[in-house]
PDB file of C-alpha atoms in Angstrom:
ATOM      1  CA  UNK A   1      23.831 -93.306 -52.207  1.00 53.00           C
ATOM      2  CA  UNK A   2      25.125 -90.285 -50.487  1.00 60.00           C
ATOM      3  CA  UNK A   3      25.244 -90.102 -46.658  1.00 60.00           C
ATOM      4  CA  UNK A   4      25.072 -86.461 -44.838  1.00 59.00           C
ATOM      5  CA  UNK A   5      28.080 -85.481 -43.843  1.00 58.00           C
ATOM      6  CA  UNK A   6      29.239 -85.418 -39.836  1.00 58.00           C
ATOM      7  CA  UNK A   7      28.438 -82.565 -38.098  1.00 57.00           C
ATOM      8  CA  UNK A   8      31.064 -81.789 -35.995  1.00 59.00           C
ATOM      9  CA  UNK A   9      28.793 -79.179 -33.602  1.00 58.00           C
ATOM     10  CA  UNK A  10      26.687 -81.923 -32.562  1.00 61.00           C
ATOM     11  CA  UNK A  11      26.825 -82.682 -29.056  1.00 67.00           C
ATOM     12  CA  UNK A  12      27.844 -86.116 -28.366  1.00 66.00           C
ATOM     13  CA  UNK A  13      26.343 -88.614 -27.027  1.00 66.00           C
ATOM     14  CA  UNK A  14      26.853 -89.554 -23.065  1.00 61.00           C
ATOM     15  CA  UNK A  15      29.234 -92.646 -22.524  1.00 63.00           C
ATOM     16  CA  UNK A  16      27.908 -95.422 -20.532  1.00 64.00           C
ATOM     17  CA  UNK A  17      31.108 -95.778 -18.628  1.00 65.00           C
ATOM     18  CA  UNK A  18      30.274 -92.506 -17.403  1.00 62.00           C
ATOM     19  CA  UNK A  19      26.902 -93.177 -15.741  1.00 65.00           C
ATOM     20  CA  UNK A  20      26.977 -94.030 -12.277  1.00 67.00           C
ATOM     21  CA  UNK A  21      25.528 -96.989 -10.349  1.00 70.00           C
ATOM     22  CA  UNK A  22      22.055 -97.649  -9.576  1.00 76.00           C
ATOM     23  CA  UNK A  23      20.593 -96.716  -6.267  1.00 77.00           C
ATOM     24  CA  UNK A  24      20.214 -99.827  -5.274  1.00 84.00           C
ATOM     25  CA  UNK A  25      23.267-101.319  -6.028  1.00 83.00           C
ATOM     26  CA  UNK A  26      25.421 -98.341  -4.366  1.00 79.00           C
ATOM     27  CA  UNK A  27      22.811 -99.018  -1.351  1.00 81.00           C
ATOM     28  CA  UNK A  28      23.978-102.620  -1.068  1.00 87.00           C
ATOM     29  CA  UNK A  29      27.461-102.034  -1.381  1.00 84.00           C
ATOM     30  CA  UNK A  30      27.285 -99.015   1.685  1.00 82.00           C
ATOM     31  CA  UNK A  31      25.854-101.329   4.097  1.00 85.00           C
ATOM     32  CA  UNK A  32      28.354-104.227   3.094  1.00 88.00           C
ATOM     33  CA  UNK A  33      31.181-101.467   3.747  1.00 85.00           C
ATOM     34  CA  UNK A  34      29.267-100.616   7.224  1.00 85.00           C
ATOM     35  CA  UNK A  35      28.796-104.658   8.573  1.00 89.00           C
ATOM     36  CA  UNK A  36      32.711-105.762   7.935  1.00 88.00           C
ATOM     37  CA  UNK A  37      33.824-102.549   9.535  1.00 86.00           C
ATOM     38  CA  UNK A  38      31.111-103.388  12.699  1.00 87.00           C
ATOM     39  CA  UNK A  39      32.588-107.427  12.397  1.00 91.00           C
ATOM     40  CA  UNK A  40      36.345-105.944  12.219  1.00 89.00           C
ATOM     41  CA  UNK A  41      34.961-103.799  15.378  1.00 89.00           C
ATOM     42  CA  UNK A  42      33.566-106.703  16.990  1.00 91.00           C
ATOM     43  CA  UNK A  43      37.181-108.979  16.673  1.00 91.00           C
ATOM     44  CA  UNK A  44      38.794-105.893  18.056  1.00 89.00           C
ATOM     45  CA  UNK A  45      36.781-105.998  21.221  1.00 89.00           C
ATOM     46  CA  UNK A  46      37.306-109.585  21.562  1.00 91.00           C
ATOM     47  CA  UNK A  47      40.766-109.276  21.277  1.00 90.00           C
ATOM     48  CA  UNK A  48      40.748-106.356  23.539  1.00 90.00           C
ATOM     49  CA  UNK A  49      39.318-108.832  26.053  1.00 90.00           C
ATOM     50  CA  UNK A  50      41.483-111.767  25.636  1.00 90.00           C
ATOM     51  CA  UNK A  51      44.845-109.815  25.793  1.00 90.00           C
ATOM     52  CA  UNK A  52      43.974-107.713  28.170  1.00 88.00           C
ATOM     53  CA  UNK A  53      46.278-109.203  31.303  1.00 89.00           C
ATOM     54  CA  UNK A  54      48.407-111.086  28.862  1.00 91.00           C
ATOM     55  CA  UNK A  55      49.658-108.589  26.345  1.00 89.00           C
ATOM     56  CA  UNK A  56      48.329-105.022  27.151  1.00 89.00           C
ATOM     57  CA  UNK A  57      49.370-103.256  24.554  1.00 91.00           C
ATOM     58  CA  UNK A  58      47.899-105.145  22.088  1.00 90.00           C
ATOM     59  CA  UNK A  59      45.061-105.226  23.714  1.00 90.00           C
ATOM     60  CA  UNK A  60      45.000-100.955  23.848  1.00 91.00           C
ATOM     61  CA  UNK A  61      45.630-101.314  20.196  1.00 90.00           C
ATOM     62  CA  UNK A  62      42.579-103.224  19.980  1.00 90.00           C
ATOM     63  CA  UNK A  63      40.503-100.540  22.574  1.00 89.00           C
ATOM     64  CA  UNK A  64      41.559 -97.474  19.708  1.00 91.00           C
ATOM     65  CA  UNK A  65      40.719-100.002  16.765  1.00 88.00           C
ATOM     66  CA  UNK A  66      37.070-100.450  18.378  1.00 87.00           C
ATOM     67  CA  UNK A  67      36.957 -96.960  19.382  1.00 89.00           C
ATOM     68  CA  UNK A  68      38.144 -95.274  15.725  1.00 88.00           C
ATOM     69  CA  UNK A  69      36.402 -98.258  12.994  1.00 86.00           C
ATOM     70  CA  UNK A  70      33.090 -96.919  14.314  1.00 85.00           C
ATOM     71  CA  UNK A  71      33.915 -92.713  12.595  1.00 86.00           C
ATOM     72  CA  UNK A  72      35.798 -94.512   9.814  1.00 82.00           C
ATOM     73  CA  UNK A  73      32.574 -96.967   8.929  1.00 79.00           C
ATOM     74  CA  UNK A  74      29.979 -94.051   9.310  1.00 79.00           C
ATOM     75  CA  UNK A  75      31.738 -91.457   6.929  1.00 80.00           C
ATOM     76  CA  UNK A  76      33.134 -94.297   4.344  1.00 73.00           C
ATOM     77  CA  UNK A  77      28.922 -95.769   4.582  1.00 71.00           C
ATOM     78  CA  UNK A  78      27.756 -91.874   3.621  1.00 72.00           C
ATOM     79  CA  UNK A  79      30.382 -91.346   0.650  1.00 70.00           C
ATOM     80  CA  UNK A  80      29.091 -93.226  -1.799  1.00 56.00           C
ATOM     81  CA  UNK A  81      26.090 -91.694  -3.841  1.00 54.00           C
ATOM     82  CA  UNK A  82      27.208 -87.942  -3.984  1.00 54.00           C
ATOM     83  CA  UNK A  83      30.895 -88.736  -5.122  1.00 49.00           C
ATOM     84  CA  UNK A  84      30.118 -90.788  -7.977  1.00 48.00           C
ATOM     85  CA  UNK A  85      27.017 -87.986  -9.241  1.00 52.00           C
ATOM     86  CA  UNK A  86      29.758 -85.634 -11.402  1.00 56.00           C
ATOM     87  CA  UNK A  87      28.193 -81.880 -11.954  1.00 63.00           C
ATOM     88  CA  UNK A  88      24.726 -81.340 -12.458  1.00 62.00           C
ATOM     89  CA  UNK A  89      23.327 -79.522 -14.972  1.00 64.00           C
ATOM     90  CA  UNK A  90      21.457 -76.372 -13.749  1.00 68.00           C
ATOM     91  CA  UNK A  91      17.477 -76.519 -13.647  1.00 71.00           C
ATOM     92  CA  UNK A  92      15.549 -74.249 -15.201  1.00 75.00           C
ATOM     93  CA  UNK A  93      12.797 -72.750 -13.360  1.00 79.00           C
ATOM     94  CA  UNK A  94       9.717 -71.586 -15.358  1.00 79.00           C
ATOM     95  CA  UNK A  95       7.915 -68.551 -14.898  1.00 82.00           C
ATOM     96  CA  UNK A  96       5.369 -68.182 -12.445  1.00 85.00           C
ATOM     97  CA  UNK A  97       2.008 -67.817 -14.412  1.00 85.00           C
ATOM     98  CA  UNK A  98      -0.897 -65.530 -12.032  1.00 86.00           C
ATOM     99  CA  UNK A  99      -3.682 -67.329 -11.594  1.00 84.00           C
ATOM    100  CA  UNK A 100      -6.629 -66.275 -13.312  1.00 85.00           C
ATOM    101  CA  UNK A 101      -8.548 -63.794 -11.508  1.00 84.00           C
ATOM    102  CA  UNK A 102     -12.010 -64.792 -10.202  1.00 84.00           C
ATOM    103  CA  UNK A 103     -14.680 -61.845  -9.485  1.00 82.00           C
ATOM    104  CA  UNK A 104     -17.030 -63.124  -6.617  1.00 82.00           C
ATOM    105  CA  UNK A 105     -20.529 -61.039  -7.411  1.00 84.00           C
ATOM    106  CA  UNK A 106     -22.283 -61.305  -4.243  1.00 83.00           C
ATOM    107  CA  UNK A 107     -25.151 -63.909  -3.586  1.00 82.00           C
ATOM    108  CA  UNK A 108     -28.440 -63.408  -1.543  1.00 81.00           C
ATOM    109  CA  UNK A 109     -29.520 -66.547   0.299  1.00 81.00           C
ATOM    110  CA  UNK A 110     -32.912 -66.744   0.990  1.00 82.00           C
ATOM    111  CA  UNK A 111     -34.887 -69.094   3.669  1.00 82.00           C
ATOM    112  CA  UNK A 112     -37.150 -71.773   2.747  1.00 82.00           C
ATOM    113  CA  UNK A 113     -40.290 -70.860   2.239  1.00 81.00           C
ATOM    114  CA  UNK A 114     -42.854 -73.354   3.902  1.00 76.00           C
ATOM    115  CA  UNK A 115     -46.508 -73.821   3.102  1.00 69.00           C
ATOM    116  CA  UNK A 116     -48.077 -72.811   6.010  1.00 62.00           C
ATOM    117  CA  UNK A 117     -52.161 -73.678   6.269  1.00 60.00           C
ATOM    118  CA  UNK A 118     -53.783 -70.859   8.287  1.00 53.00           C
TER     119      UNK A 118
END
């Protein structure tokens, strides 16, 4: 029993490890990443409030914290999907094909005629 030999010119196969997430999944994650930022956001503003007589500078630590985690949760929330997507390949774009060209022949349209009893 002899086997073919290996080709070495034959493209290989795609990995698994390199295929991204689903759509789904990366979805999920993205607004997981977005609600602890907005809970993180939320102590700050508490603890903005509570320290704000007591301790003032930890409570303006808190005010930048609930002013910056905002930006930070936004562009972390949008840069999932496109990192993981690697090159694309191009797209190939057939040919336009003409449509087939009709010929209209003109039409006479004629009236009715009606039996008339005179």
């Amino acid at each position: 029993m002899n086997r073919p030999p290996l080709r070495r010119d034959a493209r290989r196969a795609e990995s698994i490890t390199r295929a991204r997430t689903g759509l789904t999944q990366d979805l999920r994650g993205r607004q997981r990443r977005y609600i602890t930022a907005m809970l993180i956001r939320t102590a700050c503003v508490v603890v903005m409030a509570l320290t704000w007589s007591r301790w003032p500078v930890v409570a303006v630590l808190a005010l930048a914290g609930g002013v910056l985690i905002p930006y930070v949760a936004v562009v972390a929330a949008q840069a999932g999907w496109r990192q993981q997507r690697g090159t694309r390949a191009q797209l190939v774009t057939p040919a336009p094909v003409p449509a087939p060209r009709v010929v209209l022949e003109p039409t006479l349209i004629l009236p009715p005629e009606h039996d008339r009893a005179a």
